[in-house]
Tab-separated table of C-alpha atoms and ligand atoms in Angstrom:
chain	number	residue	atom	x	y	z
Z	16	MET	CA	-91.232	46.075	-24.032
Z	17	SER	CA	-93.380	42.856	-25.112
Z	18	GLU	CA	-91.523	39.674	-26.377
Z	19	THR	CA	-92.956	38.313	-29.769
Z	20	LYS	CA	-92.000	35.013	-30.678
Z	21	PRO	CA	-91.950	33.840	-34.244
Z	22	PRO	CA	-94.930	31.397	-34.977
Z	23	PRO	CA	-93.868	27.781	-34.854
Z	24	THR	CA	-93.027	26.107	-38.345
Z	25	PRO	CA	-95.470	23.415	-39.679
Z	26	THR	CA	-93.031	20.661	-38.217
Z	27	LYS	CA	-92.586	22.295	-34.855
Z	28	ARG	CA	-96.091	23.087	-34.533
Z	29	ARG	CA	-96.985	19.539	-34.888
Z	30	ASP	CA	-94.436	18.639	-32.141
Z	31	PHE	CA	-95.909	21.185	-29.969
Z	32	LEU	CA	-99.468	19.846	-30.665
Z	33	LYS	CA	-98.519	16.243	-29.524
Z	34	LYS	CA	-96.692	17.537	-26.533
Z	35	ALA	CA	-99.552	19.464	-25.504
Z	36	ALA	CA	-101.986	16.915	-25.988
Z	37	VAL	CA	-99.761	14.319	-23.851
Z	38	THR	CA	-99.322	16.850	-21.068
Z	39	THR	CA	-103.165	17.472	-21.000
Z	40	ALA	CA	-103.684	13.788	-20.992
Z	41	GLY	CA	-101.127	13.181	-18.299
Z	42	ALA	CA	-102.493	16.053	-16.138
Z	43	ALA	CA	-105.992	14.882	-16.520
Z	44	VAL	CA	-104.988	11.225	-15.599
Z	45	ALA	CA	-102.963	12.750	-12.522
Z	46	ALA	CA	-105.724	14.814	-11.313
Z	47	ALA	CA	-108.459	12.207	-11.503
Z	48	THR	CA	-106.288	9.078	-9.968
Z	49	ILE	CA	-104.315	11.334	-7.287
Z	50	GLY	CA	-106.316	14.378	-6.550
Z	51	ALA	CA	-103.898	15.254	-3.951
Z	52	PRO	CA	-103.423	18.893	-5.042
Z	53	ALA	CA	-107.114	19.617	-4.919
Z	54	VAL	CA	-107.609	17.925	-1.516
Z	55	HIS	CA	-104.557	20.103	-0.127
Z	56	ALA	CA	-106.016	23.249	-1.546
Z	57	ARG	CA	-109.404	22.738	0.100
Z	58	LYS	CA	-107.732	22.137	3.467
Z	59	LYS	CA	-109.567	24.050	6.165
Z	60	HIS	CA	-107.586	26.467	8.792
Z	61	THR	CA	-108.959	27.855	11.938
Z	62	TRP	CA	-106.797	30.670	13.240
Z	63	ARG	CA	-107.424	32.837	16.289
Z	64	MET	CA	-106.581	36.446	16.708
Z	65	ALA	CA	-105.721	37.970	20.091
Z	66	THR	CA	-106.620	41.752	20.082
Z	67	THR	CA	-105.503	44.492	22.363
Z	68	TRP	CA	-108.933	46.174	22.443
Z	69	PRO	CA	-112.218	45.200	24.544
Z	70	PRO	CA	-114.401	42.749	22.660
Z	71	HIS	CA	-116.155	44.410	19.381
Z	72	PHE	CA	-114.601	47.844	20.683
Z	73	PRO	CA	-115.829	50.553	18.326
Z	74	VAL	CA	-113.830	50.713	15.166
Z	75	PHE	CA	-110.753	49.080	16.289
Z	76	GLY	CA	-112.248	45.982	17.554
Z	77	GLU	CA	-114.979	45.845	14.832
Z	78	ALA	CA	-112.290	46.316	12.216
Z	79	ALA	CA	-110.887	43.080	13.549
Z	80	ASP	CA	-114.268	41.375	13.491
Z	81	LYS	CA	-114.803	42.614	9.897
Z	82	LEU	CA	-111.359	41.467	8.801
Z	83	ALA	CA	-112.077	37.825	9.853
Z	84	HIS	CA	-115.478	37.928	8.281
Z	85	TRP	CA	-113.611	39.142	4.673
Z	86	VAL	CA	-111.204	36.412	5.141
Z	87	ASP	CA	-113.849	33.896	5.628
Z	88	VAL	CA	-116.017	35.030	2.606
Z	89	MET	CA	-113.151	35.126	0.233
Z	90	SER	CA	-111.635	31.830	1.091
Z	91	GLU	CA	-114.985	30.349	0.937
Z	92	GLY	CA	-114.542	29.116	4.514
Z	93	ARG	CA	-111.209	27.664	4.325
Z	94	LEU	CA	-109.688	30.268	6.649
Z	95	LYS	CA	-111.719	30.976	9.910
Z	96	ILE	CA	-110.280	33.571	12.129
Z	97	GLN	CA	-111.709	33.686	15.819
Z	98	VAL	CA	-111.279	37.128	17.246
Z	99	TYR	CA	-110.754	37.614	20.875
Z	100	GLY	CA	-110.919	40.626	22.825
Z	101	ALA	CA	-108.275	41.685	25.301
Z	102	GLY	CA	-108.171	39.129	28.324
Z	103	GLU	CA	-110.416	36.662	26.475
Z	104	LEU	CA	-107.564	34.707	25.324
Z	105	VAL	CA	-104.388	36.537	26.282
Z	106	PRO	CA	-103.952	39.868	28.333
Z	107	ALA	CA	-103.881	42.728	25.718
Z	108	MET	CA	-100.071	43.305	26.456
Z	109	MET	CA	-99.281	39.566	25.847
Z	110	ALA	CA	-100.789	39.680	22.545
Z	111	PHE	CA	-97.192	40.146	20.687
Z	112	ASP	CA	-95.484	37.577	22.892
Z	113	ALA	CA	-98.393	35.028	22.237
Z	114	VAL	CA	-98.195	35.450	18.389
Z	115	SER	CA	-94.399	35.660	18.255
Z	116	ARG	CA	-94.251	32.130	20.069
Z	117	GLY	CA	-96.966	30.788	17.904
Z	118	VAL	CA	-99.182	30.167	20.649
Z	119	VAL	CA	-101.753	32.202	18.720
Z	120	GLU	CA	-101.634	32.790	14.931
Z	121	MET	CA	-102.479	36.559	14.684
Z	122	GLY	CA	-102.701	39.647	16.799
Z	123	HIS	CA	-104.251	43.301	16.387
Z	124	GLY	CA	-103.245	46.533	18.349
Z	125	ALA	CA	-100.922	49.442	17.652
Z	126	SER	CA	-97.003	49.024	17.467
Z	127	TYR	CA	-96.168	51.612	20.181
Z	128	TYR	CA	-97.640	48.992	22.770
Z	129	TRP	CA	-94.530	47.239	22.199
Z	130	ALA	CA	-91.824	49.922	22.807
Z	131	GLY	CA	-90.550	47.501	25.652
Z	132	LYS	CA	-89.458	44.839	23.103
Z	133	SER	CA	-87.994	47.619	20.631
Z	134	PRO	CA	-88.396	51.260	20.923
Z	135	ALA	CA	-88.336	51.394	17.092
Z	136	THR	CA	-91.850	49.800	16.854
Z	137	GLN	CA	-93.360	53.513	18.024
Z	138	PHE	CA	-92.529	54.872	14.689
Z	139	PHE	CA	-94.923	52.497	12.841
Z	140	ALA	CA	-97.743	53.492	15.104
Z	141	GLN	CA	-97.213	57.260	15.610
Z	142	VAL	CA	-94.643	60.002	16.942
Z	143	PRO	CA	-95.840	63.452	18.352
Z	144	PHE	CA	-95.767	66.059	15.564
Z	145	GLY	CA	-95.386	63.125	12.958
Z	146	MET	CA	-96.689	62.621	9.698
Z	147	ASN	CA	-100.574	62.468	9.344
Z	148	ALA	CA	-102.625	59.610	7.891
Z	149	GLN	CA	-101.996	60.288	4.383
Z	150	GLN	CA	-98.506	60.619	4.955
Z	151	MET	CA	-98.053	57.651	6.878
Z	152	THR	CA	-99.869	55.203	4.837
Z	153	ALA	CA	-97.718	56.588	1.680
Z	154	TRP	CA	-94.509	56.166	3.907
Z	155	ILE	CA	-95.476	52.573	4.855
Z	156	TYR	CA	-96.633	51.273	1.374
Z	157	LYS	CA	-94.562	53.451	-0.758
Z	158	GLY	CA	-91.904	54.932	1.141
Z	159	GLY	CA	-89.659	52.005	2.349
Z	160	GLY	CA	-91.746	52.207	5.943
Z	161	LEU	CA	-93.179	48.369	5.521
Z	162	GLU	CA	-89.960	46.757	4.592
Z	163	ILE	CA	-88.217	48.226	7.575
Z	164	TRP	CA	-91.212	47.327	9.759
Z	165	GLU	CA	-91.125	43.929	8.395
Z	166	ASP	CA	-87.625	43.501	8.856
Z	167	LEU	CA	-87.796	44.506	12.696
Z	168	TYR	CA	-90.823	42.244	13.272
Z	169	SER	CA	-89.129	39.144	11.434
Z	170	ARG	CA	-86.792	39.180	14.455
Z	171	PHE	CA	-89.861	38.257	16.656
Z	172	ASN	CA	-91.144	35.766	14.145
Z	173	LEU	CA	-93.958	38.040	13.074
Z	174	ILE	CA	-95.065	39.691	9.800
Z	175	PRO	CA	-96.822	43.102	10.250
Z	176	PHE	CA	-99.768	44.496	8.199
Z	177	PRO	CA	-101.124	47.946	8.474
Z	178	VAL	CA	-104.895	47.832	9.138
Z	179	GLY	CA	-106.231	51.398	9.878
Z	180	ASN	CA	-105.464	54.893	10.675
Z	181	SER	CA	-107.275	56.976	13.342
Z	182	GLY	CA	-106.527	60.241	11.526
Z	183	VAL	CA	-105.600	63.168	13.705
Z	184	GLN	CA	-106.809	62.609	17.456
Z	185	MET	CA	-107.996	65.161	19.698
Z	186	GLY	CA	-105.586	67.053	22.277
Z	187	GLY	CA	-107.630	65.936	25.315
Z	188	TRP	CA	-109.880	66.710	28.253
Z	189	PHE	CA	-108.789	69.260	30.858
Z	190	ASN	CA	-110.346	70.900	33.961
Z	191	LYS	CA	-107.997	73.960	33.536
Z	192	GLU	CA	-106.934	76.135	30.262
Z	193	ILE	CA	-103.933	75.568	28.929
Z	194	ASN	CA	-102.629	79.133	27.851
Z	195	ARG	CA	-98.933	78.965	28.074
Z	196	ILE	CA	-96.545	75.843	28.341
Z	197	GLU	CA	-95.894	76.561	31.897
Z	198	ASP	CA	-99.764	75.413	32.531
Z	199	TYR	CA	-98.490	71.891	32.124
Z	200	LYS	CA	-96.341	72.197	35.420
Z	201	GLY	CA	-97.718	69.699	37.887
Z	202	LEU	CA	-100.542	68.816	35.546
Z	203	LYS	CA	-101.443	65.112	36.026
Z	204	MET	CA	-102.455	63.667	32.570
Z	205	ARG	CA	-103.165	60.156	31.412
Z	206	ILE	CA	-101.297	60.269	28.098
Z	207	PRO	CA	-99.100	57.258	26.835
Z	208	GLY	CA	-96.052	56.720	25.132
Z	209	LEU	CA	-93.881	59.363	23.734
Z	210	GLY	CA	-96.530	62.009	24.040
Z	211	GLY	CA	-96.210	61.302	27.722
Z	212	LYS	CA	-92.629	61.858	27.941
Z	213	VAL	CA	-93.174	65.245	26.234
Z	214	ILE	CA	-95.730	66.405	28.904
Z	215	ALA	CA	-93.224	65.069	31.644
Z	216	LYS	CA	-90.540	67.313	29.658
Z	217	ALA	CA	-93.109	70.180	30.103
Z	218	GLY	CA	-93.074	69.831	33.815
Z	219	GLY	CA	-96.191	67.624	34.082
Z	220	SER	CA	-96.668	63.848	34.865
Z	221	ALA	CA	-97.757	61.207	32.541
Z	222	ILE	CA	-99.863	58.877	34.316
Z	223	LEU	CA	-100.609	55.478	33.003
Z	224	VAL	CA	-104.238	54.370	33.561
Z	225	ALA	CA	-106.168	51.532	31.928
Z	226	GLY	CA	-109.000	52.405	29.611
Z	227	GLY	CA	-111.845	51.319	31.989
Z	228	GLU	CA	-110.366	53.289	35.020
Z	229	ILE	CA	-109.922	56.844	33.212
Z	230	TYR	CA	-113.401	58.330	33.751
Z	231	THR	CA	-113.359	57.606	37.385
Z	232	ASN	CA	-109.904	58.954	38.007
Z	233	LEU	CA	-110.780	62.121	36.042
Z	234	GLU	CA	-113.998	62.609	37.853
Z	235	ARG	CA	-112.271	62.012	41.289
Z	236	GLY	CA	-109.407	64.188	40.544
Z	237	VAL	CA	-106.758	61.469	40.586
Z	238	ILE	CA	-105.758	62.867	37.173
Z	239	ASP	CA	-106.406	66.411	35.900
Z	240	ALA	CA	-106.525	65.618	32.202
Z	241	THR	CA	-106.681	62.682	29.689
Z	242	GLU	CA	-106.301	62.091	26.125
Z	243	TRP	CA	-108.235	59.217	24.519
Z	244	VAL	CA	-108.822	59.003	20.776
Z	245	GLY	CA	-111.529	61.244	19.019
Z	246	PRO	CA	-114.993	62.818	19.600
Z	247	TYR	CA	-116.630	59.150	19.102
Z	248	HIS	CA	-114.623	57.164	21.607
Z	249	ASP	CA	-114.562	60.023	23.830
Z	250	TYR	CA	-118.308	60.445	23.895
Z	251	LEU	CA	-118.623	56.943	24.578
Z	252	MET	CA	-116.371	57.082	27.719
Z	253	GLY	CA	-118.488	60.056	28.919
Z	254	PHE	CA	-115.422	62.291	29.308
Z	255	HIS	CA	-117.612	65.392	28.826
Z	256	LYS	CA	-119.071	64.690	32.342
Z	257	ALA	CA	-115.939	64.870	34.000
Z	258	ALA	CA	-113.978	67.814	32.192
Z	259	LYS	CA	-114.512	71.199	31.179
Z	260	TYR	CA	-112.521	71.865	28.211
Z	261	TYR	CA	-111.961	69.703	24.965
Z	262	TYR	CA	-108.672	70.691	23.423
Z	263	TYR	CA	-107.395	70.286	19.979
Z	264	PRO	CA	-105.589	69.026	18.010
Z	265	GLY	CA	-103.911	65.841	19.153
Z	266	TRP	CA	-100.412	66.930	18.536
Z	267	HIS	CA	-99.289	63.806	20.090
Z	268	GLU	CA	-101.020	61.402	17.834
Z	269	PRO	CA	-101.753	63.129	14.179
Z	270	GLY	CA	-102.363	59.840	12.486
Z	271	LEU	CA	-102.083	56.374	14.623
Z	272	ASN	CA	-101.533	53.441	12.548
Z	273	LEU	CA	-103.188	50.344	13.364
Z	274	GLU	CA	-101.447	46.967	13.085
Z	275	MET	CA	-102.264	43.292	12.540
Z	276	PHE	CA	-99.507	40.860	13.147
Z	277	VAL	CA	-99.168	37.307	12.066
Z	278	ASN	CA	-96.936	34.462	13.295
Z	279	ARG	CA	-94.278	34.402	10.239
Z	280	GLN	CA	-93.911	30.684	9.994
Z	281	LYS	CA	-97.659	29.992	10.146
Z	282	PHE	CA	-98.301	32.686	7.380
Z	283	LEU	CA	-95.702	31.120	5.273
Z	284	ASP	CA	-97.158	27.759	5.914
Z	285	LEU	CA	-100.571	28.820	4.215
Z	286	PRO	CA	-101.197	28.300	0.605
Z	287	LYS	CA	-100.350	31.348	-1.463
Z	288	ASP	CA	-104.171	32.272	-2.207
Z	289	LEU	CA	-104.725	32.549	1.502
Z	290	GLN	CA	-101.862	34.649	2.023
Z	291	GLN	CA	-103.176	37.001	-0.477
Z	292	ILE	CA	-106.475	36.824	0.896
Z	293	ILE	CA	-105.108	38.006	4.318
Z	294	ARG	CA	-103.226	40.788	2.691
Z	295	THR	CA	-106.271	41.993	0.732
Z	296	ALA	CA	-108.318	42.051	3.971
Z	297	ALA	CA	-105.849	43.932	5.668
Z	298	TYR	CA	-105.846	46.663	2.921
Z	299	ARG	CA	-109.627	46.847	3.060
Z	300	SER	CA	-109.517	47.039	6.923
Z	301	HIS	CA	-107.007	50.217	6.525
Z	302	TRP	CA	-109.711	52.073	4.422
Z	303	PHE	CA	-112.632	50.935	6.611
Z	304	GLU	CA	-111.162	52.194	9.803
Z	305	PHE	CA	-109.925	55.367	8.187
Z	306	ALA	CA	-113.355	56.242	6.880
Z	307	GLU	CA	-115.121	55.126	10.065
Z	308	PHE	CA	-113.039	57.286	12.108
Z	309	GLU	CA	-113.719	60.567	9.968
Z	310	SER	CA	-117.431	59.946	9.700
Z	311	LYS	CA	-118.001	59.076	13.244
Z	312	ASN	CA	-115.758	61.721	14.810
Z	313	VAL	CA	-117.652	64.497	13.054
Z	314	GLU	CA	-120.934	63.212	13.920
Z	315	TYR	CA	-120.112	63.029	17.802
Z	316	LEU	CA	-118.143	66.302	17.639
Z	317	ASN	CA	-121.416	67.992	16.662
Z	318	LYS	CA	-123.125	65.754	19.500
Z	319	LEU	CA	-120.478	67.069	22.077
Z	320	VAL	CA	-120.601	70.832	21.127
Z	321	LYS	CA	-124.468	71.042	20.402
Z	322	GLU	CA	-126.187	68.657	22.937
Z	323	GLU	CA	-123.530	68.406	25.546
Z	324	ASN	CA	-122.245	72.090	25.361
Z	325	VAL	CA	-118.581	71.094	25.513
Z	326	GLN	CA	-116.048	73.997	25.522
Z	327	LEU	CA	-114.196	73.214	22.477
Z	328	LYS	CA	-110.564	74.872	22.460
Z	329	ALA	CA	-107.428	75.089	20.353
Z	330	PHE	CA	-104.188	75.013	22.007
Z	331	PRO	CA	-102.484	78.441	21.515
Z	332	GLU	CA	-99.852	78.452	18.844
Z	333	GLN	CA	-96.894	79.185	21.139
Z	334	VAL	CA	-97.923	76.075	23.143
Z	335	LEU	CA	-98.020	74.058	20.179
Z	336	LYS	CA	-94.373	75.396	19.201
Z	337	ASP	CA	-93.088	74.740	22.604
Z	338	LEU	CA	-94.525	71.124	22.758
Z	339	LYS	CA	-92.945	70.543	19.277
Z	340	LYS	CA	-89.580	71.625	20.347
Z	341	LEU	CA	-89.779	69.362	23.474
Z	342	SER	CA	-91.075	66.410	21.096
Z	343	GLY	CA	-87.937	66.938	18.941
Z	344	GLU	CA	-85.938	66.488	22.208
Z	345	VAL	CA	-87.720	63.239	23.136
Z	346	LEU	CA	-87.502	61.665	19.759
Z	347	GLN	CA	-83.625	62.686	19.568
Z	348	GLU	CA	-83.044	60.920	22.790
Z	349	VAL	CA	-84.778	57.697	21.406
Z	350	VAL	CA	-82.721	57.715	18.144
Z	351	GLU	CA	-79.587	58.364	19.931
Z	352	THR	CA	-79.718	55.558	22.389
Z	353	ASP	CA	-81.064	52.624	19.882
Z	354	SER	CA	-79.731	51.997	16.353
Z	355	ASP	CA	-83.122	50.474	15.247
Z	356	SER	CA	-84.925	53.533	15.840
Z	357	ARG	CA	-82.331	55.643	14.094
Z	358	LYS	CA	-82.776	53.509	10.885
Z	359	VAL	CA	-86.617	53.891	11.052
Z	360	TRP	CA	-86.053	57.674	11.920
Z	361	ASP	CA	-83.818	58.260	8.911
Z	362	SER	CA	-86.362	56.959	6.635
Z	363	TYR	CA	-89.218	58.544	8.200
Z	364	THR	CA	-87.863	61.986	8.176
Z	365	ALA	CA	-86.296	61.722	4.592
Z	366	PHE	CA	-89.870	60.775	3.369
Z	367	ARG	CA	-91.505	63.485	5.422
Z	368	LYS	CA	-89.247	66.079	4.041
Z	369	LYS	CA	-90.204	65.030	0.726
Z	370	VAL	CA	-93.801	64.562	0.997
Z	371	SER	CA	-93.977	67.880	2.969
Z	372	GLN	CA	-92.905	69.695	-0.144
Z	373	TRP	CA	-95.838	67.937	-1.931
Z	374	SER	CA	-98.353	68.640	0.996
Z	375	LYS	CA	-97.610	72.400	1.142
Z	376	VAL	CA	-98.958	72.872	-2.344
Z	377	THR	CA	-101.825	70.417	-1.855
Z	378	GLU	CA	-103.564	69.632	1.218
Z	379	GLN	CA	-101.971	72.657	3.342
Z	380	ALA	CA	-102.796	75.228	0.614
Z	381	TYR	CA	-106.251	73.618	-0.051
Z	382	ALA	CA	-107.336	73.250	3.693
Z	383	LYS	CA	-107.321	77.289	3.619
Z	384	THR	CA	-110.222	77.123	1.414
Z	385	PHE	CA	-112.226	74.992	3.846
Z	386	THR	CA	-113.325	78.030	5.720
Z	387	MET	CA	-113.769	80.353	2.749
P	1	CA	CA1	-104.820	58.637	21.862
């Protein structure tokens, strides 16, 4: 409904015009003599971003570089963000603390890295057999996810922003076939987070290996299997030279949501337009990463299969069913022991239930036509 005001009577109109003239003249004088608001608005800010990726790391790090560039252009140079790779400013796993304390203004990573701070952070990144990229994005922006995430991070003096999604990842590289859930018994696999807990429940061991050491460990048999990201990143790591089978789908990471986090006080101290510029750049980054993953992964999957003769294998349906059951148990354990996780999980599952009904008659039904 729009509000319509009656036109001013002739006398009122004269008064109004007089007042308007005085106000305009006053404002002009103030602007000419003081000029302070204009100077304040042009103040230049230099911020630093500590990322959890190697410098300029494909997609993840590139997105951080681009975000800084977009902010620079949109703000006409008033907000410069210097992007640092892991270890250049602070070690990867220190980024959260550094931004929380205000030593660094912003950080870039994935929220499940901070499970030690609060187990609930994991749900804003990815959970095994959780929502896909499309559903995660809808839950975060429109399903109440972002509000709960902001509330949780405000305790650490941080504001979180979604800045990308990997889409469904790959299941990983194996040197033996996975035909039954029992094949996980004794298997040493590099797989972090909740997915790792599921593998442990299946009788395997989840081994933590830093990115740079995975290939050597796989080649030397220190680990039997590894997951990483998708065909693009996996190809660059050369895993096809150290493992026989490439399994799909990545049930443990079906739509990893990436994050940027900003020191809350420093963000609130910025002029409103710069705050909006950061928000806008984060939105753009979200779709940049999503499109980049989709297009690069298909290109490199073809390379792996056609040029490198990689044996692509689907996890048998029963194995996925068994892993899904174990994932339910792992998630239940997290939720039962942490009230914040319970709160996020309730919102997550309620939205998922709703969106699944929609996905059933759209994505799920439509996907069947891909192979017609
Ligand atoms: Ca992964």
